[in-house]
Coordinates of C-alpha atoms in Angstrom, one line a residue:
X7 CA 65.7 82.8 89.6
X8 CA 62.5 84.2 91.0
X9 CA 61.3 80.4 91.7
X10 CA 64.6 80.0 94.5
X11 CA 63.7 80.1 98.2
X12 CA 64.0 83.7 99.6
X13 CA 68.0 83.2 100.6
X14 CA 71.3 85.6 101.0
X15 CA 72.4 83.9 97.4
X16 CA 69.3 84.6 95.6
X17 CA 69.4 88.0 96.7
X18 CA 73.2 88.3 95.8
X19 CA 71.9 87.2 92.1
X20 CA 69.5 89.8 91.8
X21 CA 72.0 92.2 93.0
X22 CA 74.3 91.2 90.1
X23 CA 71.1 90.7 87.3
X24 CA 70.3 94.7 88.3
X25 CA 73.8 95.5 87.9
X26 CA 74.5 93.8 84.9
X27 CA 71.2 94.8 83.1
X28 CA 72.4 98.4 84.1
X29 CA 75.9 98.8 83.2
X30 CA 74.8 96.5 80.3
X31 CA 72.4 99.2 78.9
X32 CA 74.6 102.3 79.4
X33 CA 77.7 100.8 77.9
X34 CA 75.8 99.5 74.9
X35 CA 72.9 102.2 75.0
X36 CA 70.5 99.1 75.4
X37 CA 66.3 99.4 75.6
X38 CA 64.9 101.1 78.3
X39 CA 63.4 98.0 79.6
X40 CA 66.8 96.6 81.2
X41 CA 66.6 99.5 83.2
X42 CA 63.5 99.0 84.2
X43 CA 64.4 94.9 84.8
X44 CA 66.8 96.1 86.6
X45 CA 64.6 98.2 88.7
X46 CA 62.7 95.4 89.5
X47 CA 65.6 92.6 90.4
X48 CA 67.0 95.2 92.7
X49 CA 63.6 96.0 94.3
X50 CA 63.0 91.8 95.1
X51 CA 66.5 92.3 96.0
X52 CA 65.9 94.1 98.8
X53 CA 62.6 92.5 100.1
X54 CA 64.7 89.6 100.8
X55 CA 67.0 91.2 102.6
X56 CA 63.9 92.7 104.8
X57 CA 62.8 89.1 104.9
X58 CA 65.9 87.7 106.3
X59 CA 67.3 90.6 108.3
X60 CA 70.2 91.4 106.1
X61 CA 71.4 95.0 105.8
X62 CA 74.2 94.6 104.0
X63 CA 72.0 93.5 100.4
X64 CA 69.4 95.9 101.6
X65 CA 72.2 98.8 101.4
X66 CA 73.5 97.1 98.0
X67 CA 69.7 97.4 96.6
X68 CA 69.2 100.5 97.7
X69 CA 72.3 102.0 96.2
X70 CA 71.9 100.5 93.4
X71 CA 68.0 101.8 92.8
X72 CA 69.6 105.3 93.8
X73 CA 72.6 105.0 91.1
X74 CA 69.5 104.0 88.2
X75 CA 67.6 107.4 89.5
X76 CA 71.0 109.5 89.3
X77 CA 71.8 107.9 85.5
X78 CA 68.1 109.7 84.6
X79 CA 69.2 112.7 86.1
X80 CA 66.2 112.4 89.4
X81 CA 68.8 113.4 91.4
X82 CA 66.2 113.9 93.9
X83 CA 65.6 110.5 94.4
X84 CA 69.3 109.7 93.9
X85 CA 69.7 111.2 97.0
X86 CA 67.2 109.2 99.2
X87 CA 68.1 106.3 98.0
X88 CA 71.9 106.6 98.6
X89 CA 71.0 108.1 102.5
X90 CA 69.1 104.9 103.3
X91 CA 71.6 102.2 101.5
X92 CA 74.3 104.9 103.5
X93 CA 72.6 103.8 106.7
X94 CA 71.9 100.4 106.3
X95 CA 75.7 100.1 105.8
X96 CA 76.4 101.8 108.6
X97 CA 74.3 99.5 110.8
X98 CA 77.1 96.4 109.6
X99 CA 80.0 98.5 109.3
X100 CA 79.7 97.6 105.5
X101 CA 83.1 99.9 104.3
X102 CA 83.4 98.1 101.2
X103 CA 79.9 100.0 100.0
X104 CA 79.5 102.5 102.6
X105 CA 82.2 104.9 100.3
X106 CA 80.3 104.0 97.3
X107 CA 76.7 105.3 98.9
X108 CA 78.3 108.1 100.3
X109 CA 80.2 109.5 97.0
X110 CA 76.6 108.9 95.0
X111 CA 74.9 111.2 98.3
X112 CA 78.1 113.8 97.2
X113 CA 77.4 113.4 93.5
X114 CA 73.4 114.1 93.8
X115 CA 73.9 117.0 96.0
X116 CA 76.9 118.5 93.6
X117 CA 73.9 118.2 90.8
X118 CA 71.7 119.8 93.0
X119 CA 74.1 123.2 93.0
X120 CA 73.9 122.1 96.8
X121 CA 78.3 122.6 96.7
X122 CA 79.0 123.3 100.6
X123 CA 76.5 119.8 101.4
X124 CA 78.2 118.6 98.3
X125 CA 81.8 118.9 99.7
X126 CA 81.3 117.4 103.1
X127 CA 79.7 114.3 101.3
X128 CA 82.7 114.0 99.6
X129 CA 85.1 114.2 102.3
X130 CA 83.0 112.0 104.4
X131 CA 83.5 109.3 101.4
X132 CA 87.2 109.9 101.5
X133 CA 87.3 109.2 105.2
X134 CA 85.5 105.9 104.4
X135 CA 87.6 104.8 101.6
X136 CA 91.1 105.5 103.6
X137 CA 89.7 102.4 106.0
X138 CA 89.3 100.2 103.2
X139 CA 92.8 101.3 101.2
X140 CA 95.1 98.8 101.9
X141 CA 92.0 95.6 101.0
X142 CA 91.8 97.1 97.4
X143 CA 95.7 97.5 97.7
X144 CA 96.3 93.7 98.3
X145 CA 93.5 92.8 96.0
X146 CA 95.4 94.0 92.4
X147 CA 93.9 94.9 89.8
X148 CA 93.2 98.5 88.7
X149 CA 91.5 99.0 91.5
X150 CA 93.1 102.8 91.5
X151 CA 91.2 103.9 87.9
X152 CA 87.7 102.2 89.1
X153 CA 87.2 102.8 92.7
X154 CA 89.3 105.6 94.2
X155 CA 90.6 108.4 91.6
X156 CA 87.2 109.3 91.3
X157 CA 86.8 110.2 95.1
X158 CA 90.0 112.1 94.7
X159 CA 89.5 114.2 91.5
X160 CA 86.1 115.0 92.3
X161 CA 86.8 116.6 95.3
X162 CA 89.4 118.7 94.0
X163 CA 87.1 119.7 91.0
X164 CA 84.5 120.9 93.2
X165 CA 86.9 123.1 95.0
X166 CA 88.6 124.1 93.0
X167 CA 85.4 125.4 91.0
X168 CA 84.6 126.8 94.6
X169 CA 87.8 128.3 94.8
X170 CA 87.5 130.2 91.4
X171 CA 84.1 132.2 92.8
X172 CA 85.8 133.4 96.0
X173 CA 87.5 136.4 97.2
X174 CA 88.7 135.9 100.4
X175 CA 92.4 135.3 100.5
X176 CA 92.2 132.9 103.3
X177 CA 89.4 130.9 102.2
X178 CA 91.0 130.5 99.1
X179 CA 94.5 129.1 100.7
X180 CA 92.6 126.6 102.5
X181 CA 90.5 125.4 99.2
X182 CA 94.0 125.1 97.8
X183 CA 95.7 123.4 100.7
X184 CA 92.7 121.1 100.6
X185 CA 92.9 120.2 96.9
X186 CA 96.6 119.7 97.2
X187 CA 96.0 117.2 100.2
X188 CA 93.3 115.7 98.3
X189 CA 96.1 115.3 95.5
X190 CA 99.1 114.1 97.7
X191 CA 95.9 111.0 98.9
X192 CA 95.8 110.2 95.1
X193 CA 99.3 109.9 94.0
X194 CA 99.7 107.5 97.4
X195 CA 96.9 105.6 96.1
X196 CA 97.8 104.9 92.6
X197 CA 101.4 103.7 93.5
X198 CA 100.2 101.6 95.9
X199 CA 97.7 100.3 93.6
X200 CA 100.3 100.0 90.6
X201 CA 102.7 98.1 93.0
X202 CA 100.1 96.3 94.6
X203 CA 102.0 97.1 97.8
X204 CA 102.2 100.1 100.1
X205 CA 105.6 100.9 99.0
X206 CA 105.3 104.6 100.5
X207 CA 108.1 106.1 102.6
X208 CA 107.7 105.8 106.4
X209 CA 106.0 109.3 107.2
X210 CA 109.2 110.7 109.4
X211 CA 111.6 110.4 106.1
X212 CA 109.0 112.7 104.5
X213 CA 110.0 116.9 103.9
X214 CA 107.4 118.8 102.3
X215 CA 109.0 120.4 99.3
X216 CA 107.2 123.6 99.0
X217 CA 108.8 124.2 102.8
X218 CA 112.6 124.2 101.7
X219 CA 112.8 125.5 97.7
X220 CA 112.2 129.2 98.1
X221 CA 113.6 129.3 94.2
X222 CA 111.1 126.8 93.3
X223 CA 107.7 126.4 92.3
X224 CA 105.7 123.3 92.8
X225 CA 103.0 122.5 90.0
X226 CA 100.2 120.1 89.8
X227 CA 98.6 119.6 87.0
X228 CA 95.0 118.7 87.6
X229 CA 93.1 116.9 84.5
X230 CA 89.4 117.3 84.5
X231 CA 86.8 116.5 82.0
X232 CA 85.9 119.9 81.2
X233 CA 89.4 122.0 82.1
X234 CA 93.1 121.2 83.5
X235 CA 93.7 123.6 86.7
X236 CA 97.3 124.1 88.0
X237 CA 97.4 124.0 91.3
X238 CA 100.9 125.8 91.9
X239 CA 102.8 125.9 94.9
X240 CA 105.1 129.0 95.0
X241 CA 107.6 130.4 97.7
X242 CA 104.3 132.9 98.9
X243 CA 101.3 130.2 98.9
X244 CA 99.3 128.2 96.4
X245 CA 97.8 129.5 93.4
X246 CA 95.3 128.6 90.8
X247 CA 95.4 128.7 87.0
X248 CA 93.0 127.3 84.4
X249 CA 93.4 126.4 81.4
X250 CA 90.1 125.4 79.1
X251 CA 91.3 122.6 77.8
X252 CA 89.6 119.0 78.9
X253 CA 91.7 115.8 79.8
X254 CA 90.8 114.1 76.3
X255 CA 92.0 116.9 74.1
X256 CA 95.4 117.4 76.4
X257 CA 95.5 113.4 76.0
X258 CA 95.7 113.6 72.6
X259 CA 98.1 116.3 72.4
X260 CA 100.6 114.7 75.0
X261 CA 100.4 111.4 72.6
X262 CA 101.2 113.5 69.2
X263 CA 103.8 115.1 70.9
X264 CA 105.4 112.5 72.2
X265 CA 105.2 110.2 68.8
X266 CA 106.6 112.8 66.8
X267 CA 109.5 113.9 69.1
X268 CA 110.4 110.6 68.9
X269 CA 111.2 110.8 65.3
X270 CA 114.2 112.8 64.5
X271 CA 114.6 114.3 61.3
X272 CA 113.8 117.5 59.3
X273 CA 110.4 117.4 60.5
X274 CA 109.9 119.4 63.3
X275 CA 106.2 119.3 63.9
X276 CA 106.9 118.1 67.5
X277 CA 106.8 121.6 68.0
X278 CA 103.6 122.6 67.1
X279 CA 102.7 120.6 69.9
X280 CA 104.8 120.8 72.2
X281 CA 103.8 124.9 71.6
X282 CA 100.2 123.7 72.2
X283 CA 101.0 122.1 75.6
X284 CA 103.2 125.2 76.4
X285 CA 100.2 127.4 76.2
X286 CA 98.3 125.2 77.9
X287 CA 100.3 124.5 80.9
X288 CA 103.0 127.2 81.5
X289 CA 102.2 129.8 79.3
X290 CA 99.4 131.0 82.2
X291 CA 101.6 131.0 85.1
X292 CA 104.8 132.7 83.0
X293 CA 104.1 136.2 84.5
X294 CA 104.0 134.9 87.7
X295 CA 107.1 132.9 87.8
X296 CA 109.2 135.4 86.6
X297 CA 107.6 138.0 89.3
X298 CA 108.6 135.4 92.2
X299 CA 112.2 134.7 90.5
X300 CA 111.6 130.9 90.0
X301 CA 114.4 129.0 88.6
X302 CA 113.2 125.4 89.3
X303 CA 110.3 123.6 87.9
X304 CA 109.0 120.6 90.1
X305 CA 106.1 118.8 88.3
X306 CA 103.5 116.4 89.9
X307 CA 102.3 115.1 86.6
X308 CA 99.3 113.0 86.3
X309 CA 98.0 110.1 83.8
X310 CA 99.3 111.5 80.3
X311 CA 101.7 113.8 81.3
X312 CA 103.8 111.0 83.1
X313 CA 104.7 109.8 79.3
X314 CA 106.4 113.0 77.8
X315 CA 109.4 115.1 78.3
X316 CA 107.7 118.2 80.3
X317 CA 111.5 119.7 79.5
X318 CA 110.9 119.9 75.7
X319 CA 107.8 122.2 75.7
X320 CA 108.2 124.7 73.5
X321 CA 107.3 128.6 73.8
X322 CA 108.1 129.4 70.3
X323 CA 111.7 130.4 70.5
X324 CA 113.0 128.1 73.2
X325 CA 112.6 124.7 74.7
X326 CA 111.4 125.2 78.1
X327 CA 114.9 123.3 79.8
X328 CA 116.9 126.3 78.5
X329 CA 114.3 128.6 81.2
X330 CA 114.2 126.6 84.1
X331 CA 116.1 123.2 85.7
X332 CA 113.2 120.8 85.7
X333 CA 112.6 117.8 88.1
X334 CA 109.3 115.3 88.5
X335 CA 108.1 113.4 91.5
X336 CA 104.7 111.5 92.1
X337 CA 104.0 113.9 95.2
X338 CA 105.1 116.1 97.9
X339 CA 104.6 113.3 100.5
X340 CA 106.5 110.6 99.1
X341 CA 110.0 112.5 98.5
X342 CA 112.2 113.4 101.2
X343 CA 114.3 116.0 99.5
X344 CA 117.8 117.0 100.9
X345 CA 121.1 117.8 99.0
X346 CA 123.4 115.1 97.8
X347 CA 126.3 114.5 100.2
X348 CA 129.3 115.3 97.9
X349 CA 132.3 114.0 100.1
X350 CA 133.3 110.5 99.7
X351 CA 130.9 110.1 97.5
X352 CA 130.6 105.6 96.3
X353 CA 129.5 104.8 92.9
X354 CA 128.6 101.2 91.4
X355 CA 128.6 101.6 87.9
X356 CA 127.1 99.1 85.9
X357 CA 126.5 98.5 82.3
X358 CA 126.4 96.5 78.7
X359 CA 128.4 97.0 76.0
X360 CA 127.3 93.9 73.9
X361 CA 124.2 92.3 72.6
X362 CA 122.8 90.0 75.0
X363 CA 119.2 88.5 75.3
X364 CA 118.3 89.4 72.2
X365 CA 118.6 93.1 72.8
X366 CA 121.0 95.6 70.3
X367 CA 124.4 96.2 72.1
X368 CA 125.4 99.6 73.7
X369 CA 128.7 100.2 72.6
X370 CA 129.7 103.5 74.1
X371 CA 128.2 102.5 77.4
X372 CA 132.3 102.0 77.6
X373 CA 133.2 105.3 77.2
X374 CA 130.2 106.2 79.8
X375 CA 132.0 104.4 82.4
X376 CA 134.9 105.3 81.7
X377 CA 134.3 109.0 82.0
X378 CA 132.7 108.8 85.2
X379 CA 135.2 106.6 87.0
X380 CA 137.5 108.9 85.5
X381 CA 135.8 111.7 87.8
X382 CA 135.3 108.9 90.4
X383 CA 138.4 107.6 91.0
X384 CA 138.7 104.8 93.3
X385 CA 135.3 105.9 95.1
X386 CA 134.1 104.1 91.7
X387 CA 133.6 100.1 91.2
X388 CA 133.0 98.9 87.6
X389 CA 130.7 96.0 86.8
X390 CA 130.5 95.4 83.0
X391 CA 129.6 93.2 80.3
X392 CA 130.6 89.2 81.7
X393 CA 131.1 90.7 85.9
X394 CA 127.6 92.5 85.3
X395 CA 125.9 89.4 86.6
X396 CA 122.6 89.4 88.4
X397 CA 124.1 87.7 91.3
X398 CA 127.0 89.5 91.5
X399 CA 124.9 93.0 90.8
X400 CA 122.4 92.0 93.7
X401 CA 125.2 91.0 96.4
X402 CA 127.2 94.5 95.7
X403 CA 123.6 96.5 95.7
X404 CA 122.7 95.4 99.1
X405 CA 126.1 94.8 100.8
X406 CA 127.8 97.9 99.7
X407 CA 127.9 101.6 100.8
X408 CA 126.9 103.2 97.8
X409 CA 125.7 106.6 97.5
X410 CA 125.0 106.2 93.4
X411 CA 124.0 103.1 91.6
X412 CA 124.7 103.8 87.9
X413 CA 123.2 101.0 85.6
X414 CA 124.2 101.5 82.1
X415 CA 121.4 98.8 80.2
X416 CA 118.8 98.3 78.4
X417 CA 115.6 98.8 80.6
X418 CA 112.0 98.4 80.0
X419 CA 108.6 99.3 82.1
X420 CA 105.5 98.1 81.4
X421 CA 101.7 99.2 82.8
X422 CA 102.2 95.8 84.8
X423 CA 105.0 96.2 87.1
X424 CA 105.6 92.2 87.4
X425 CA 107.2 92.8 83.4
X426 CA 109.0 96.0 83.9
X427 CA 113.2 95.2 84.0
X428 CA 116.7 96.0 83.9
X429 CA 119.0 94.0 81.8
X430 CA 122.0 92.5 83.9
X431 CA 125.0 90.5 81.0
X432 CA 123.1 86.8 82.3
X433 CA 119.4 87.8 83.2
X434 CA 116.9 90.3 83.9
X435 CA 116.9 92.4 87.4
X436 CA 113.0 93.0 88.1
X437 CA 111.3 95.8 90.2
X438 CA 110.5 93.6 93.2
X439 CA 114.4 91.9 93.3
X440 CA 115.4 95.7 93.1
X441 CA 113.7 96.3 95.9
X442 CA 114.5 93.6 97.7
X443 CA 117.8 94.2 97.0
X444 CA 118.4 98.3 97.8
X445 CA 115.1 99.0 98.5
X446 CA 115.2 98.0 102.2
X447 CA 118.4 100.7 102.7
X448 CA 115.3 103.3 102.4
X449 CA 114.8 102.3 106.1
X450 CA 118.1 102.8 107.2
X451 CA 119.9 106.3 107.9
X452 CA 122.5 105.7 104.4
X453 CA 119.4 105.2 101.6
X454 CA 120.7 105.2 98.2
X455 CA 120.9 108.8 97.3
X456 CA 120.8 108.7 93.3
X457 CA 119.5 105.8 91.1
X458 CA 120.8 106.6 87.3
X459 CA 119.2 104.3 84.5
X460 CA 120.7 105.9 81.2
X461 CA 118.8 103.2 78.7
X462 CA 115.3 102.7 79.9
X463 CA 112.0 102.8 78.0
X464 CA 108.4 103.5 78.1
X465 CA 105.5 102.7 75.8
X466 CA 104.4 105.8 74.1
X467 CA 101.2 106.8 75.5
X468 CA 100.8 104.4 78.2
X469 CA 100.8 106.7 81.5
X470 CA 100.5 103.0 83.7
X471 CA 103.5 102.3 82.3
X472 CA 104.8 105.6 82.8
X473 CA 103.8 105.9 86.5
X474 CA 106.3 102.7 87.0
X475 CA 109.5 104.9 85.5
X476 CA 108.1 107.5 87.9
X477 CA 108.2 105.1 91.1
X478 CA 111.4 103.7 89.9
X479 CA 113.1 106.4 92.6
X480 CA 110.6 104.5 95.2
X481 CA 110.8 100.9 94.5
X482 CA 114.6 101.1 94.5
X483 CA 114.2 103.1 98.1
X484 CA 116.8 105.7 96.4
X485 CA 116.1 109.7 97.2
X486 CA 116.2 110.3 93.5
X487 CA 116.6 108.7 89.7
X488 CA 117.8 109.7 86.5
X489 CA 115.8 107.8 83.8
X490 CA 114.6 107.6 80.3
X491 CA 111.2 107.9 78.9
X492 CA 112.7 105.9 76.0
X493 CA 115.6 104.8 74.2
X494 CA 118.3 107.1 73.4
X495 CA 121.2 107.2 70.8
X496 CA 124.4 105.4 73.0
X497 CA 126.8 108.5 71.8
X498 CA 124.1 111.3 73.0
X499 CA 123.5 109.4 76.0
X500 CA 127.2 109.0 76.7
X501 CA 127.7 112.7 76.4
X502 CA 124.6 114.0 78.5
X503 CA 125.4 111.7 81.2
X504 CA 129.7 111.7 81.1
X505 CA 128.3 115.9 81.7
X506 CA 126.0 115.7 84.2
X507 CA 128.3 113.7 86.4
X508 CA 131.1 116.6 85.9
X509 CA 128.7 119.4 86.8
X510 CA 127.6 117.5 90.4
X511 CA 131.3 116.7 91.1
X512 CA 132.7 120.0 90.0
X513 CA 130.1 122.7 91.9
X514 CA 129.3 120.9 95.6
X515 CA 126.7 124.0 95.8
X516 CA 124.3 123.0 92.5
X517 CA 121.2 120.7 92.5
X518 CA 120.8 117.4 90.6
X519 CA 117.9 119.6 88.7
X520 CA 120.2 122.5 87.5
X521 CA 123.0 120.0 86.8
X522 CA 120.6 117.8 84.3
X523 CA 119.3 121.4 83.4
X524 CA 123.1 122.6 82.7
X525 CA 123.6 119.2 81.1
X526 CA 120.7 119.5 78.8
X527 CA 121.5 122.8 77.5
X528 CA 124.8 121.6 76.7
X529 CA 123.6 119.0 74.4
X530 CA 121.2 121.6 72.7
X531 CA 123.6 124.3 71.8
X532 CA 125.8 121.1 69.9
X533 CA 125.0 121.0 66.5
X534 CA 124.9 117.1 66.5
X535 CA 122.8 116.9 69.5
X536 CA 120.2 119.3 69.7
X537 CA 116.8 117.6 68.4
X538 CA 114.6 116.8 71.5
X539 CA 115.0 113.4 71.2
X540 CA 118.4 113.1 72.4
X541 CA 117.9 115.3 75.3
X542 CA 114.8 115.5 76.5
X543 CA 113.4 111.6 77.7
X544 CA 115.9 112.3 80.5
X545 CA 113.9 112.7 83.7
X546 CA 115.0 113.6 87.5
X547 CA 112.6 111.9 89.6
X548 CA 112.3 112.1 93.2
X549 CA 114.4 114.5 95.5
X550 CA 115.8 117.3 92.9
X551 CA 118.4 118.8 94.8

C-alpha cells in the first residue's frame, strides 16, 4: 500500500489497516507488534492528510493514535491526541467523528480522577451525537449497542458516582435529574434504533409520569459494569440506591429466572432467584416505599430486565404483585399517561380458536371472547377464526372508533422487528402493517387507548427481542398494551384476562395497573393457577392508569 501515490483513498486504507490491526489484537490478544503496525499506518495516515489538506483523515489518525495510547492506559497522551483529532473535526464540521473524539477526551479525563472536566466532556459528546441521531437511525443496524448507549450510560455512571460523594440536597437533585434525562435520551435512542424509525410520540402528547402519580414511584434500573443503581423517582424527588451487583451477574440471574419460571412443576427454584433479584432490586428501596405509601410500581427496565416478569420477584413469603400493582414503559418521555375513558367504551375483539399456519389452536380463546362481550355488549365487535382475516382486521383497525383492540392469537417478537407478528386466521399482521394500520390514530385526538395481546411470546433471554414487546404500545400508537413475555396455558389466560376486563368495567375509579394487579392476585390465591407461570408474563406497558 505504501507504494500508492499520496491520495484520500490511500489514506482511508491506512485508516482501516490501523483499525483493523487494533481491534484485531485486543479481540484476539494479538503480538504487540500490530499495535505498533498500527501506530505506524495511522501515523502515514495522517501525513497524507497534511499533504493534501484533509482534516477530516487527519482527525481520523489522530483519534485513532489517541484511542491506541488510552488502550495502554497513557491516558496522558490519550488526551492530546483526542483534543487535536476534536479540532480537526471541528474545522469540517466532521459530526460523524467529532462525538467519537470527544467521548475518548471524557474517557481520558474520567481516568485521570479529573470528574467535573470529565462530565462536561461527556455532555459536550452527547450534544454532538443528538445532531447525528437520526443518520445512524436510518442507517440500521445495531447502531444503538455500538455507537450511542455508551455516551448515555457513561454519563449517568459518572454522576451518579458523583452523586454518591455529595451532601448537598440540591446538588444532588440535579445529578439525579441529569442522570434521569440522560436516561429518558437512551431509551429514545434504542427504539429508534430497534425500529429503524423515529417512531417517538410528538413531544405535546408527552405527560411526565413522576408529575401526576403521587401513589407511585418511578424506578430505573441502571446496569453498570461494576454495580446496578436505582434511580427512583418518588412523590418527594429522585433518589439513589445501589446495589453491588454488576450487569453480567444480574444478566445471569434474570436468564435463570426466567428459564426456570417457565417450567411449571414441583420445582420451585424459580424462587431462589427470583429472591436473588428481590434483594437486589427492591429489597433496598422497601423502607422507603412503605414510608412514602407507594402502591404502584412503574419500572423503566433496561437490556435483561425487559425479558422477565418484574411481578414475580419474590421476598421470601410473597410474590412481589400481591405488594404493589405493577406497570412497565420504555421511559417517562414516550408515554402520555391519562385515565381510560370508561363511557361508551368500543372494543374489537379478535382471536383464533383453531390451528392455523402451523401453529397449536387456542381453544378457549372462545370463552375469552365471549366473556368480554358479555361485559361489552353491543359496544363489542367479534372477529374470529374464518372473519379474523388480515384484510378485514386492517380495514376495521383503521376505520373504526375503537377505544380497545383485543387480539386473541398467537404472537411472536423477535430482536429483528421486520420478523416479529400477530397471527390473523389467513396471514400474519406485522409491526410496520400495525402501524400503518392504527398507528397513525396516535396523531389524532381518539388514539387507541388499550392494545391487549393475550398470546404473544419472547425468546428467553433476548432483551432485543424483548424491547420490541415493550414498544409494542408505540408501534401500534395505542396509550397502553397488555402483553405476554411468552406463551401461556389458553384456560389461565382465559381467566386472567375474562378478570381483568370485569375489574376496569366494574370500578370507573381503578387503574389498568391495580386492575392487572387485582387480576393477578386472583389467579394466585386459585389453587389451579397460582405458579408464576400462569400469571406473571402478563405485562402493562405504556400509560398505567
Amino acid at each position: 500500500t505504501r507504494r500508492l501515490s499520496d491520495s484520500y483513498n490511500k489514506a482511508e486504507n491506512y485508516l482501516a489497516i490501523g483499525d483493523l490491526l487494533r481491534t484485531t489484537q485486543i479481540k484476539y490478544r494479538g503480538p504487540a507488534h500490530w499495535r505498533q503496525e498500527a501506530y505506524a499506518v495511522f501515523q502515514d495516515a495522517y501525513t497524507i492528510a497534511q499533504d493534501i489538506d484533509n482534516k477530516r483523515i487527519a482527525s481520523y489518525a489522530l483519534g485513532y493514535i489517541g484511542m491506541l495510547y488510552q488502550d495502554e492506559g497513557r491516558y496522558s497522551e490519550a488526551l492530546q491526541y483526542a483534543q487535536r483529532a476534536t479540532f480537526a473535526a471541528q474545522l469540517v464540521d466532521a459530526h460523524e467523528s467529532l462525538y467519537r473524539w470527544e467521548l475518548l477526551s471524557a474517557r481520558a479525563l474520567r481516568a485521570q480522577g479529573k470528574t467535573e472536566e470529565a462530565i462536561v466532556a461527556y455532555r459536550v459528546a452527547m450534544d454532538t451525537l443528538q445532531k447525528i441521531r437520526s443518520d445512524l437511525v436510518s442507517s440500521g443496524g445495531r447502531a444503538y449497542k455500538l455507537l450511542v448507549g455508551p455516551v448515555f450510560f457513561e454519563l449517568a455512571d459518572i454522576l451518579l458516582t458523583q452523586t454518591a460523594t455529595l451532601d448537598n440536597k440540591e446538588s444532588i437533585q440535579q445529578n439525579l435529574i441529569e442522570v434521569r434525562n440522560t436516561m429518558e435520551q437512551a431509551k429514545v435512542a434504542e427504539i429508534e434504533d430497534y425500529f429503524e424509525h423515529e417512531c417517538v410520540l410528538p413531544p405535546e402528547q408527552t405527560t411526565r409520569l413522576d408529575q401526576v402519580a403521587q401513589d407511585s414511584a418511578v424506578i430505573y434500573p441502571v446496569l453498570l459494569k461494576n454495580r446496578t443503581e436505582l434511580l427512583v423517582s418518588f412523590p418527594s424527588g429522585l433518589q439513589q440506591f445501589t446495589t453491588k451487583i454488576g450487569v453480567k451477574a444480574l444478566s445471569e440471574e434474570v436468564l435463570k429466572f426466567r428459564r426456570n419460571i417457565e417450567q411449571i412443576g414441583r420445582d420451585e427454584t424459580y424462587k431462589v432467584y427470583g429472591e436473588n433479584l428481590y434483594d437486589w432490586l427492591i429489597a433496598p428501596l422497601e423502607e422507603e416505599l412503605k414510608r412514602q405509601h407507594i402502591t404502584t410500581l412503574v419500572f423503566i427496565p433496561d437490556g435483561p430486565l425487559r425479558s422477565i416478569p418484574i411481578s414475580a420477584l419474590y421476598d421470601g413469603e410473597r410474590f412481589l404483585i400481591e405488594n404493589y400493582a405493577i406497570a412497565t414503559t420504555i421511559g417517562l418521555e414516550l408515554t402520555n399517561p391519562q385515565p381510560i375513558e370508561r363511557e361508551n367504551v368500543q372494543l374489537l375483539l379478535n382471536g383464533l380458536t383453531k390451528s392455523v399456519q402451523g401453529q397449536a389452536a387456542l381453544p378457549y380463546v372462545g370463552n375469552e371472547l365471549a366473556n368480554i362481550q358479555t361485559l361489552y355488549g353491543s359496544n363489542s365487535r367479534v372477529l374470529k377464526d374464518e372473519s379474523f382475516l388480515l384484510q378485514t382486521a386492517e380495514k376495521e383497525m383503521s376505520e373504526g372508533n375503537y377505544s380497545i383492540v383485543h387480539i386473541a392469537s398467537h404472537g411472536h417478537f423477535d430482536k429483528d422487528h421486520k420478523k416479529s407478528y400477530l397471527l390473523t386466521f389467513d396471514k400474519k399482521l406485522t409491526m410496520d402493517r400495525l402501524e400503518k394500520t392504527v398507528g397513525l390514530r396516535r396523531f389524532q385526538k381518539e388514539s387507541l387507548e388499550l392494545l391487549v395481546l393475550s398470546a404473544c411470546e419472547t425468546a428467553a433471554g433476548d432483551d432485543r427481542a424483548a424491547l420490541g414487546l415493550a414498544g409494542i404500545a408505540l408501534k401500534a400508537g395505542a396509550r397502553s398494551a397488555l402483553a405476554t413475555l411468552w406463551l401461556v396455558n389458553d384456560e389461565a389466560t382465559s381467566e386472567l384476562v375474562s378478570e381483568f376486563y370485569n375489574q376496569i368495567k366494574i370500578d370507573t375509579k381503578i387503574s389498568k395497573a391495580k386492575a392487572l394487579q387485582n387480576a393477578q392476585v386472583t389467579l394466585i390465591r386459585e389453587g389451579d393457577y397460582k405458579h408464576p407461570n400462569l400469571w406473571a408474563p402478563f405485562l402493562l406497558l405504556g400509560n398505567w392508569l
